[in-house]
Amino acid sequence: MCVVNQKGGVGKTTTTVNLAASLAEGGLKVLVLDLDPQGNASTALGIPHDPGTPGTYEGLLDGVPLAELVVDSPEADNLQVIPATVDLAGAEIQLVHMVGREQRLARAIRSYLKDHEVDYILFDCPPSLGLLTLNALVAAGEVIIPIQCEYYALEGVSQLMNTIQVVQRELNPDLDLSTVLLTMFDARTKLSAQVAREVRKHFGEQTLDAQIPRSVRIAEAPSYGQTLLQFDPSSAGAKAYWRAANEIANRGKAR
Ligand code: ATP
Ligand code: MG
């Protein structure tokens, strides 16, 4: 699953790591692949990602097998990570000149899955629609779009939809925009409710019932290198991500 939205700060990384931890806690085997040079998902999952640490860059650019790059996250059993370092910032430009530049991740994942069993792979995308995100869209089976319950939330979503359609047409016909998740929902504001209503009208079937509240605990967890599930499992945010993960897993079962 590819967690994507070219708008920055909408909760992609928070969603990736907390869904991953919830799915793993529920007994599934989960791999998070950090595709953002910021390496926020690696940080949140307690994985070192200093420059030079082998990770997504080496898998994507140097053809290092993903199996050699996978590390265990201390956050949950069955949760593994391929970290991203700042080196990945150069990948966007270096990929331009490479053969099969949009398909490199898809190939790497396919070959990894030949001898590794995984229930879910989550790609944490950077806030752009460049080649890194494109690689994720080509490699993924499903797209999750986190949408922040704020005023500009829907701006840019139509551009994202266009990109997804082009990928479906040209590169990955199996890609399914399966999931929309409302994030940073603030029950005290009319605006949040209004955005949520609009999104649910637009993406009726895809929108998960669970919506993620705006909460300080969610924002605090990464500074402890922890997911919310470890940091404060009884918080409203942890419960919301747990519900979202359950919906996703149950949909997966129905497929
Ligand atoms: P980027 O585009 O930079 O990769 P992103 O889409 O991955 O950003 P996050 O990093 O997950 O977004 O979230 C942006 C900021 O908002 C972070 O500081 C995060 O801790 C905070 N945040 C995310 N979700 C919530 C929430 N539900 N309530 C409060 N703060 C949140
Ligand atoms: Mg992020």
PDB file of C-alpha atoms and ligand atoms in Angstrom:
ATOM      1  CA  MET A   1       0.000   0.000   0.000  1.00  0.00           C
ATOM      2  CA  CYS A   2       1.257   3.367  -1.001  1.00  0.00           C
ATOM      3  CA  VAL A   3       0.536   6.223   1.428  1.00  0.00           C
ATOM      4  CA  VAL A   4       0.472   9.251  -0.802  1.00  0.00           C
ATOM      5  CA  ASN A   5      -0.508  12.897  -0.912  1.00  0.00           C
ATOM      6  CA  GLN A   6       1.760  15.471  -2.500  1.00  0.00           C
ATOM      7  CA  LYS A   7       0.560  18.026   0.028  1.00  0.00           C
ATOM      8  CA  GLY A   8       3.026  18.257   2.903  1.00  0.00           C
ATOM      9  CA  GLY A   9       2.186  17.603   6.540  1.00  0.00           C
ATOM     10  CA  VAL A  10      -1.168  15.907   6.061  1.00  0.00           C
ATOM     11  CA  GLY A  11      -0.279  12.871   8.180  1.00  0.00           C
ATOM     12  CA  LYS A  12       1.232  10.446   5.645  1.00  0.00           C
ATOM     13  CA  THR A  13       4.075   9.360   7.887  1.00  0.00           C
ATOM     14  CA  THR A  14       1.969   9.312  11.043  1.00  0.00           C
ATOM     15  CA  THR A  15      -0.542   7.161   9.194  1.00  0.00           C
ATOM     16  CA  THR A  16       2.108   4.830   7.760  1.00  0.00           C
ATOM     17  CA  VAL A  17       3.806   4.090  11.056  1.00  0.00           C
ATOM     18  CA  ASN A  18       0.678   3.790  13.181  1.00  0.00           C
ATOM     19  CA  LEU A  19      -1.176   1.613  10.689  1.00  0.00           C
ATOM     20  CA  ALA A  20       1.936  -0.532  10.306  1.00  0.00           C
ATOM     21  CA  ALA A  21       2.320  -0.920  14.074  1.00  0.00           C
ATOM     22  CA  SER A  22      -1.392  -1.706  14.481  1.00  0.00           C
ATOM     23  CA  LEU A  23      -1.393  -4.308  11.703  1.00  0.00           C
ATOM     24  CA  ALA A  24       1.753  -5.897  13.151  1.00  0.00           C
ATOM     25  CA  GLU A  25       0.334  -5.838  16.674  1.00  0.00           C
ATOM     26  CA  GLY A  26      -2.720  -7.595  15.271  1.00  0.00           C
ATOM     27  CA  GLY A  27      -0.474 -10.458  14.176  1.00  0.00           C
ATOM     28  CA  LEU A  28       0.292  -9.588  10.564  1.00  0.00           C
ATOM     29  CA  LYS A  29       3.743  -9.368   9.067  1.00  0.00           C
ATOM     30  CA  VAL A  30       4.417  -5.810   7.972  1.00  0.00           C
ATOM     31  CA  LEU A  31       7.237  -4.046   6.158  1.00  0.00           C
ATOM     32  CA  VAL A  32       7.509  -0.252   5.996  1.00  0.00           C
ATOM     33  CA  LEU A  33       9.582   1.149   3.167  1.00  0.00           C
ATOM     34  CA  ASP A  34      10.588   4.734   3.809  1.00  0.00           C
ATOM     35  CA  LEU A  35      10.633   6.642   0.526  1.00  0.00           C
ATOM     36  CA  ASP A  36      11.062  10.098   2.010  1.00  0.00           C
ATOM     37  CA  PRO A  37      14.592  11.556   2.304  1.00  0.00           C
ATOM     38  CA  GLN A  38      13.402  13.192   5.544  1.00  0.00           C
ATOM     39  CA  GLY A  39      13.362   9.672   7.006  1.00  0.00           C
ATOM     40  CA  ASN A  40      10.500  10.514   9.379  1.00  0.00           C
ATOM     41  CA  ALA A  41       9.011   7.024   9.235  1.00  0.00           C
ATOM     42  CA  SER A  42      12.403   5.533  10.107  1.00  0.00           C
ATOM     43  CA  THR A  43      12.682   7.882  13.100  1.00  0.00           C
ATOM     44  CA  ALA A  44       9.167   7.123  14.300  1.00  0.00           C
ATOM     45  CA  LEU A  45       9.845   3.391  14.118  1.00  0.00           C
ATOM     46  CA  GLY A  46      13.039   3.718  16.149  1.00  0.00           C
ATOM     47  CA  ILE A  47      15.410   2.968  13.242  1.00  0.00           C
ATOM     48  CA  PRO A  48      18.735   4.815  12.870  1.00  0.00           C
ATOM     49  CA  HIS A  49      19.042   6.525   9.500  1.00  0.00           C
ATOM     50  CA  ASP A  50      22.222   8.569   9.583  1.00  0.00           C
ATOM     51  CA  PRO A  51      23.714   9.346   6.185  1.00  0.00           C
ATOM     52  CA  GLY A  52      25.417   6.247   4.829  1.00  0.00           C
ATOM     53  CA  THR A  53      23.004   3.801   6.499  1.00  0.00           C
ATOM     54  CA  PRO A  54      22.010   1.324   3.778  1.00  0.00           C
ATOM     55  CA  GLY A  55      18.330   1.646   2.919  1.00  0.00           C
ATOM     56  CA  THR A  56      15.880   2.613   0.217  1.00  0.00           C
ATOM     57  CA  TYR A  57      18.519   4.492  -1.790  1.00  0.00           C
ATOM     58  CA  GLU A  58      20.710   1.416  -2.151  1.00  0.00           C
ATOM     59  CA  GLY A  59      17.716  -0.747  -3.065  1.00  0.00           C
ATOM     60  CA  LEU A  60      16.429   1.664  -5.656  1.00  0.00           C
ATOM     61  CA  LEU A  61      19.629   3.042  -7.193  1.00  0.00           C
ATOM     62  CA  ASP A  62      22.331   0.422  -6.611  1.00  0.00           C
ATOM     63  CA  GLY A  63      20.146  -2.648  -7.014  1.00  0.00           C
ATOM     64  CA  VAL A  64      20.994  -4.016  -3.541  1.00  0.00           C
ATOM     65  CA  PRO A  65      18.436  -6.765  -2.753  1.00  0.00           C
ATOM     66  CA  LEU A  66      15.800  -5.467  -0.322  1.00  0.00           C
ATOM     67  CA  ALA A  67      16.385  -8.483   1.938  1.00  0.00           C
ATOM     68  CA  GLU A  68      19.806  -7.029   2.779  1.00  0.00           C
ATOM     69  CA  LEU A  69      18.297  -3.683   3.766  1.00  0.00           C
ATOM     70  CA  VAL A  70      15.463  -4.786   6.021  1.00  0.00           C
ATOM     71  CA  VAL A  71      15.819  -4.104   9.753  1.00  0.00           C
ATOM     72  CA  ASP A  72      13.580  -5.093  12.678  1.00  0.00           C
ATOM     73  CA  SER A  73      11.646  -2.292  14.346  1.00  0.00           C
ATOM     74  CA  PRO A  74      11.657  -2.357  18.149  1.00  0.00           C
ATOM     75  CA  GLU A  75       8.054  -1.123  17.973  1.00  0.00           C
ATOM     76  CA  ALA A  76       6.390  -4.481  17.360  1.00  0.00           C
ATOM     77  CA  ASP A  77       7.142  -8.102  16.538  1.00  0.00           C
ATOM     78  CA  ASN A  78       6.628  -8.754  12.846  1.00  0.00           C
ATOM     79  CA  LEU A  79       7.370  -5.129  11.965  1.00  0.00           C
ATOM     80  CA  GLN A  80      10.314  -4.410   9.709  1.00  0.00           C
ATOM     81  CA  VAL A  81      11.624  -1.294   8.048  1.00  0.00           C
ATOM     82  CA  ILE A  82      13.775  -0.270   5.120  1.00  0.00           C
ATOM     83  CA  PRO A  83      15.075   3.115   6.270  1.00  0.00           C
ATOM     84  CA  ALA A  84      15.600   6.273   4.250  1.00  0.00           C
ATOM     85  CA  THR A  85      18.484   8.688   4.659  1.00  0.00           C
ATOM     86  CA  VAL A  86      19.088  12.147   3.220  1.00  0.00           C
ATOM     87  CA  ASP A  87      21.003  10.382   0.425  1.00  0.00           C
ATOM     88  CA  LEU A  88      17.612   9.641  -1.062  1.00  0.00           C
ATOM     89  CA  ALA A  89      17.202  13.339  -1.869  1.00  0.00           C
ATOM     90  CA  GLY A  90      19.582  12.859  -4.804  1.00  0.00           C
ATOM     91  CA  ALA A  91      17.683   9.825  -6.091  1.00  0.00           C
ATOM     92  CA  GLU A  92      14.943  11.917  -7.661  1.00  0.00           C
ATOM     93  CA  ILE A  93      17.496  13.396 -10.103  1.00  0.00           C
ATOM     94  CA  GLN A  94      19.672  10.325 -10.524  1.00  0.00           C
ATOM     95  CA  LEU A  95      16.666   8.181 -11.428  1.00  0.00           C
ATOM     96  CA  VAL A  96      15.842  10.429 -14.380  1.00  0.00           C
ATOM     97  CA  HIS A  97      18.708   8.949 -16.364  1.00  0.00           C
ATOM     98  CA  MET A  98      18.103   5.322 -15.492  1.00  0.00           C
ATOM     99  CA  VAL A  99      16.518   2.637 -17.613  1.00  0.00           C
ATOM    100  CA  GLY A 100      13.063   1.629 -16.387  1.00  0.00           C
ATOM    101  CA  ARG A 101      13.196   4.491 -13.920  1.00  0.00           C
ATOM    102  CA  GLU A 102       9.525   4.206 -12.879  1.00  0.00           C
ATOM    103  CA  GLN A 103       9.696   0.446 -12.394  1.00  0.00           C
ATOM    104  CA  ARG A 104      12.774   0.020 -10.254  1.00  0.00           C
ATOM    105  CA  LEU A 105      10.923  -0.317  -6.949  1.00  0.00           C
ATOM    106  CA  ALA A 106       8.297  -2.637  -8.439  1.00  0.00           C
ATOM    107  CA  ARG A 107      11.071  -4.929  -9.644  1.00  0.00           C
ATOM    108  CA  ALA A 108      12.883  -4.879  -6.330  1.00  0.00           C
ATOM    109  CA  ILE A 109       9.658  -5.664  -4.452  1.00  0.00           C
ATOM    110  CA  ARG A 110       8.708  -8.479  -6.817  1.00  0.00           C
ATOM    111  CA  SER A 111      12.031 -10.151  -6.359  1.00  0.00           C
ATOM    112  CA  TYR A 112      11.865  -9.674  -2.559  1.00  0.00           C
ATOM    113  CA  LEU A 113       8.430 -11.277  -2.441  1.00  0.00           C
ATOM    114  CA  LYS A 114       9.653 -14.368  -4.274  1.00  0.00           C
ATOM    115  CA  ASP A 115      11.185 -15.694  -1.089  1.00  0.00           C
ATOM    116  CA  HIS A 116       9.698 -13.544   1.680  1.00  0.00           C
ATOM    117  CA  GLU A 117       6.190 -13.708   3.025  1.00  0.00           C
ATOM    118  CA  VAL A 118       4.725 -10.385   4.035  1.00  0.00           C
ATOM    119  CA  ASP A 119       1.089  -9.453   4.665  1.00  0.00           C
ATOM    120  CA  TYR A 120       1.475  -5.725   4.089  1.00  0.00           C
ATOM    121  CA  ILE A 121       4.148  -3.464   2.679  1.00  0.00           C
ATOM    122  CA  LEU A 122       3.536   0.233   3.341  1.00  0.00           C
ATOM    123  CA  PHE A 123       5.370   2.883   1.333  1.00  0.00           C
ATOM    124  CA  ASP A 124       5.730   6.241   3.067  1.00  0.00           C
ATOM    125  CA  CYS A 125       5.936   8.740   0.195  1.00  0.00           C
ATOM    126  CA  PRO A 126       7.511  12.196   0.182  1.00  0.00           C
ATOM    127  CA  PRO A 127       5.327  15.275  -0.338  1.00  0.00           C
ATOM    128  CA  SER A 128       5.703  15.418  -4.114  1.00  0.00           C
ATOM    129  CA  LEU A 129       4.627  13.583  -7.214  1.00  0.00           C
ATOM    130  CA  GLY A 130       8.191  13.007  -8.412  1.00  0.00           C
ATOM    131  CA  LEU A 131       9.903   9.771  -9.377  1.00  0.00           C
ATOM    132  CA  LEU A 132      10.035   8.389  -5.842  1.00  0.00           C
ATOM    133  CA  THR A 133       6.275   8.619  -5.451  1.00  0.00           C
ATOM    134  CA  LEU A 134       5.827   7.348  -9.001  1.00  0.00           C
ATOM    135  CA  ASN A 135       7.935   4.284  -8.189  1.00  0.00           C
ATOM    136  CA  ALA A 136       5.703   3.626  -5.192  1.00  0.00           C
ATOM    137  CA  LEU A 137       2.534   3.943  -7.276  1.00  0.00           C
ATOM    138  CA  VAL A 138       3.917   1.504  -9.834  1.00  0.00           C
ATOM    139  CA  ALA A 139       4.977  -1.001  -7.182  1.00  0.00           C
ATOM    140  CA  ALA A 140       1.803  -0.825  -5.071  1.00  0.00           C
ATOM    141  CA  GLY A 141      -1.480  -2.684  -5.287  1.00  0.00           C
ATOM    142  CA  GLU A 142      -3.412  -0.068  -3.337  1.00  0.00           C
ATOM    143  CA  VAL A 143      -3.279   3.632  -2.576  1.00  0.00           C
ATOM    144  CA  ILE A 144      -4.158   5.232   0.769  1.00  0.00           C
ATOM    145  CA  ILE A 145      -4.685   8.976   0.677  1.00  0.00           C
ATOM    146  CA  PRO A 146      -4.614  10.705   4.056  1.00  0.00           C
ATOM    147  CA  ILE A 147      -6.643  13.896   3.905  1.00  0.00           C
ATOM    148  CA  GLN A 148      -6.246  16.513   6.593  1.00  0.00           C
ATOM    149  CA  CYS A 149      -9.524  17.997   7.828  1.00  0.00           C
ATOM    150  CA  GLU A 150      -8.446  21.550   7.040  1.00  0.00           C
ATOM    151  CA  TYR A 151      -9.429  24.222   4.591  1.00  0.00           C
ATOM    152  CA  TYR A 152      -7.033  23.466   1.719  1.00  0.00           C
ATOM    153  CA  ALA A 153      -7.451  19.741   2.144  1.00  0.00           C
ATOM    154  CA  LEU A 154      -9.003  19.008  -1.206  1.00  0.00           C
ATOM    155  CA  GLU A 155      -6.750  21.272  -3.210  1.00  0.00           C
ATOM    156  CA  GLY A 156      -4.294  19.124  -5.064  1.00  0.00           C
ATOM    157  CA  VAL A 157      -6.402  15.995  -4.690  1.00  0.00           C
ATOM    158  CA  SER A 158      -7.582  16.273  -8.307  1.00  0.00           C
ATOM    159  CA  GLN A 159      -3.972  16.495  -9.482  1.00  0.00           C
ATOM    160  CA  LEU A 160      -3.224  13.418  -7.408  1.00  0.00           C
ATOM    161  CA  MET A 161      -6.213  11.627  -8.952  1.00  0.00           C
ATOM    162  CA  ASN A 162      -4.916  12.484 -12.433  1.00  0.00           C
ATOM    163  CA  THR A 163      -1.507  11.056 -11.597  1.00  0.00           C
ATOM    164  CA  ILE A 164      -3.089   7.869 -10.251  1.00  0.00           C
ATOM    165  CA  GLN A 165      -5.166   7.527 -13.431  1.00  0.00           C
ATOM    166  CA  VAL A 166      -2.124   7.973 -15.670  1.00  0.00           C
ATOM    167  CA  VAL A 167      -0.256   5.324 -13.665  1.00  0.00           C
ATOM    168  CA  GLN A 168      -3.237   2.971 -13.921  1.00  0.00           C
ATOM    169  CA  ARG A 169      -3.428   3.510 -17.671  1.00  0.00           C
ATOM    170  CA  GLU A 170       0.257   3.381 -18.531  1.00  0.00           C
ATOM    171  CA  LEU A 171       2.196   1.544 -15.854  1.00  0.00           C
ATOM    172  CA  ASN A 172       0.152  -0.325 -13.264  1.00  0.00           C
ATOM    173  CA  PRO A 173      -3.381  -1.334 -14.308  1.00  0.00           C
ATOM    174  CA  ASP A 174      -3.846  -3.188 -10.985  1.00  0.00           C
ATOM    175  CA  LEU A 175      -3.447  -0.081  -8.841  1.00  0.00           C
ATOM    176  CA  ASP A 176      -6.547   0.491  -6.728  1.00  0.00           C
ATOM    177  CA  LEU A 177      -7.326   3.749  -4.943  1.00  0.00           C
ATOM    178  CA  SER A 178      -8.837   1.739  -2.136  1.00  0.00           C
ATOM    179  CA  THR A 179      -8.582   3.935   0.906  1.00  0.00           C
ATOM    180  CA  VAL A 180      -9.044   7.513   2.045  1.00  0.00           C
ATOM    181  CA  LEU A 181      -8.343   8.363   5.669  1.00  0.00           C
ATOM    182  CA  LEU A 182      -9.430  11.580   7.346  1.00  0.00           C
ATOM    183  CA  THR A 183      -6.676  12.905   9.600  1.00  0.00           C
ATOM    184  CA  MET A 184      -6.378  15.681  12.189  1.00  0.00           C
ATOM    185  CA  PHE A 185     -10.107  15.797  12.677  1.00  0.00           C
ATOM    186  CA  ASP A 186     -10.951  18.449  15.233  1.00  0.00           C
ATOM    187  CA  ALA A 187     -14.373  17.823  16.710  1.00  0.00           C
ATOM    188  CA  ARG A 188     -14.509  21.392  18.059  1.00  0.00           C
ATOM    189  CA  THR A 189     -14.522  23.039  14.650  1.00  0.00           C
ATOM    190  CA  LYS A 190     -17.266  23.218  12.075  1.00  0.00           C
ATOM    191  CA  LEU A 191     -14.600  23.226   9.395  1.00  0.00           C
ATOM    192  CA  SER A 192     -13.413  19.710  10.227  1.00  0.00           C
ATOM    193  CA  ALA A 193     -16.940  18.368  10.037  1.00  0.00           C
ATOM    194  CA  GLN A 194     -17.500  20.181   6.765  1.00  0.00           C
ATOM    195  CA  VAL A 195     -14.310  18.826   5.166  1.00  0.00           C
ATOM    196  CA  ALA A 196     -15.092  15.329   6.437  1.00  0.00           C
ATOM    197  CA  ARG A 197     -18.583  15.529   4.910  1.00  0.00           C
ATOM    198  CA  GLU A 198     -17.200  16.693   1.590  1.00  0.00           C
ATOM    199  CA  VAL A 199     -14.572  13.971   1.459  1.00  0.00           C
ATOM    200  CA  ARG A 200     -17.115  11.302   2.352  1.00  0.00           C
ATOM    201  CA  LYS A 201     -19.404  12.589  -0.394  1.00  0.00           C
ATOM    202  CA  HIS A 202     -16.580  12.500  -2.920  1.00  0.00           C
ATOM    203  CA  PHE A 203     -14.924   9.217  -1.836  1.00  0.00           C
ATOM    204  CA  GLY A 204     -17.895   7.430  -0.318  1.00  0.00           C
ATOM    205  CA  GLU A 205     -16.775   3.818  -0.499  1.00  0.00           C
ATOM    206  CA  GLN A 206     -13.090   4.439  -0.079  1.00  0.00           C
ATOM    207  CA  THR A 207     -13.271   6.581   3.054  1.00  0.00           C
ATOM    208  CA  LEU A 208     -12.670   4.594   6.215  1.00  0.00           C
ATOM    209  CA  ASP A 209     -15.265   4.986   8.978  1.00  0.00           C
ATOM    210  CA  ALA A 210     -12.430   5.544  11.411  1.00  0.00           C
ATOM    211  CA  GLN A 211     -11.144   9.106  11.376  1.00  0.00           C
ATOM    212  CA  ILE A 212      -8.036  10.275  13.156  1.00  0.00           C
ATOM    213  CA  PRO A 213      -8.538  13.033  15.745  1.00  0.00           C
ATOM    214  CA  ARG A 214      -6.200  15.975  16.050  1.00  0.00           C
ATOM    215  CA  SER A 215      -4.273  15.188  19.203  1.00  0.00           C
ATOM    216  CA  VAL A 216      -1.126  16.355  20.914  1.00  0.00           C
ATOM    217  CA  ARG A 217      -0.270  12.759  21.892  1.00  0.00           C
ATOM    218  CA  ILE A 218      -0.054  11.815  18.197  1.00  0.00           C
ATOM    219  CA  ALA A 219       2.367  14.649  17.535  1.00  0.00           C
ATOM    220  CA  GLU A 220       4.473  13.824  20.628  1.00  0.00           C
ATOM    221  CA  ALA A 221       5.033  10.117  19.972  1.00  0.00           C
ATOM    222  CA  PRO A 222       7.730  10.434  17.262  1.00  0.00           C
ATOM    223  CA  SER A 223       9.975  12.522  19.485  1.00  0.00           C
ATOM    224  CA  TYR A 224      10.274   9.402  21.668  1.00  0.00           C
ATOM    225  CA  GLY A 225      11.008   7.268  18.579  1.00  0.00           C
ATOM    226  CA  GLN A 226       7.750   5.481  19.250  1.00  0.00           C
ATOM    227  CA  THR A 227       4.479   4.780  17.568  1.00  0.00           C
ATOM    228  CA  LEU A 228       1.346   5.812  19.360  1.00  0.00           C
ATOM    229  CA  LEU A 229       0.571   2.208  20.150  1.00  0.00           C
ATOM    230  CA  GLN A 230       3.696   2.015  22.348  1.00  0.00           C
ATOM    231  CA  PHE A 231       3.648   5.602  23.541  1.00  0.00           C
ATOM    232  CA  ASP A 232       0.041   5.850  24.658  1.00  0.00           C
ATOM    233  CA  PRO A 233      -2.064   2.853  23.618  1.00  0.00           C
ATOM    234  CA  SER A 234      -5.159   4.060  25.420  1.00  0.00           C
ATOM    235  CA  SER A 235      -5.199   7.460  23.691  1.00  0.00           C
ATOM    236  CA  ALA A 236      -7.993   8.366  21.293  1.00  0.00           C
ATOM    237  CA  GLY A 237      -5.455   8.574  18.457  1.00  0.00           C
ATOM    238  CA  ALA A 238      -4.079   5.088  19.066  1.00  0.00           C
ATOM    239  CA  LYS A 239      -7.608   3.691  19.162  1.00  0.00           C
ATOM    240  CA  ALA A 240      -8.516   5.481  15.931  1.00  0.00           C
ATOM    241  CA  TYR A 241      -5.484   4.071  14.107  1.00  0.00           C
ATOM    242  CA  TRP A 242      -6.254   0.634  15.537  1.00  0.00           C
ATOM    243  CA  ARG A 243      -9.810   0.880  14.139  1.00  0.00           C
ATOM    244  CA  ALA A 244      -8.505   2.078  10.768  1.00  0.00           C
ATOM    245  CA  ALA A 245      -6.052  -0.852  10.631  1.00  0.00           C
ATOM    246  CA  ASN A 246      -8.890  -3.257  11.426  1.00  0.00           C
ATOM    247  CA  GLU A 247     -11.008  -1.891   8.617  1.00  0.00           C
ATOM    248  CA  ILE A 248      -8.094  -2.238   6.206  1.00  0.00           C
ATOM    249  CA  ALA A 249      -7.303  -5.785   7.320  1.00  0.00           C
ATOM    250  CA  ASN A 250     -10.941  -6.826   7.080  1.00  0.00           C
ATOM    251  CA  ARG A 251     -11.229  -5.373   3.584  1.00  0.00           C
ATOM    252  CA  GLY A 252      -8.037  -7.227   2.697  1.00  0.00           C
ATOM    253  CA  LYS A 253      -9.582 -10.476   3.895  1.00  0.00           C
ATOM    254  CA  ALA A 254     -12.635  -9.885   1.728  1.00  0.00           C
ATOM    255  CA  ARG A 255     -10.537  -9.520  -1.408  1.00  0.00           C
TER     256      ARG A 255
HETATM  257  P1  ATP B   1       5.463  15.324   4.977  1.00  0.00           P
HETATM  258  O1  ATP B   1       4.652  15.752   3.808  1.00  0.00           O
HETATM  259  O2  ATP B   1       6.457  16.336   5.462  1.00  0.00           O
HETATM  260  O3  ATP B   1       6.076  13.959   4.795  1.00  0.00           O
HETATM  261  P2  ATP B   1       3.364  14.015   6.384  1.00  0.00           P
HETATM  262  O4  ATP B   1       2.257  14.107   5.412  1.00  0.00           O
HETATM  263  O5  ATP B   1       4.107  12.731   6.453  1.00  0.00           O
HETATM  264  O6  ATP B   1       4.411  15.200   6.180  1.00  0.00           O
HETATM  265  P3  ATP B   1       3.231  13.877   9.240  1.00  0.00           P
HETATM  266  O7  ATP B   1       4.706  14.033   9.359  1.00  0.00           O
HETATM  267  O8  ATP B   1       2.653  12.556   9.541  1.00  0.00           O
HETATM  268  O9  ATP B   1       2.753  14.373   7.806  1.00  0.00           O
HETATM  269  O10 ATP B   1       2.480  14.955  10.132  1.00  0.00           O
HETATM  270  C1  ATP B   1       2.819  16.315  10.069  1.00  0.00           C
HETATM  271  C2  ATP B   1       2.899  16.882  11.478  1.00  0.00           C
HETATM  272  O11 ATP B   1       1.625  16.825  12.082  1.00  0.00           O
HETATM  273  C3  ATP B   1       3.829  16.104  12.390  1.00  0.00           C
HETATM  274  O12 ATP B   1       4.433  16.997  13.264  1.00  0.00           O
HETATM  275  C4  ATP B   1       2.900  15.160  13.125  1.00  0.00           C
HETATM  276  O13 ATP B   1       3.395  14.786  14.381  1.00  0.00           O
HETATM  277  C5  ATP B   1       1.644  16.018  13.245  1.00  0.00           C
HETATM  278  N1  ATP B   1       0.424  15.192  13.231  1.00  0.00           N
HETATM  279  C6  ATP B   1       0.107  14.190  12.385  1.00  0.00           C
HETATM  280  N2  ATP B   1      -1.110  13.687  12.646  1.00  0.00           N
HETATM  281  C7  ATP B   1      -1.581  14.401  13.702  1.00  0.00           C
HETATM  282  C8  ATP B   1      -2.793  14.380  14.456  1.00  0.00           C
HETATM  283  N3  ATP B   1      -3.773  13.513  14.174  1.00  0.00           N
HETATM  284  N4  ATP B   1      -2.920  15.263  15.462  1.00  0.00           N
HETATM  285  C9  ATP B   1      -1.937  16.144  15.748  1.00  0.00           C
HETATM  286  N5  ATP B   1      -0.782  16.225  15.095  1.00  0.00           N
HETATM  287  C10 ATP B   1      -0.600  15.366  14.073  1.00  0.00           C
HETATM  288 MG    MG B   2       6.077  12.264   5.865  1.00  0.00          MG
END
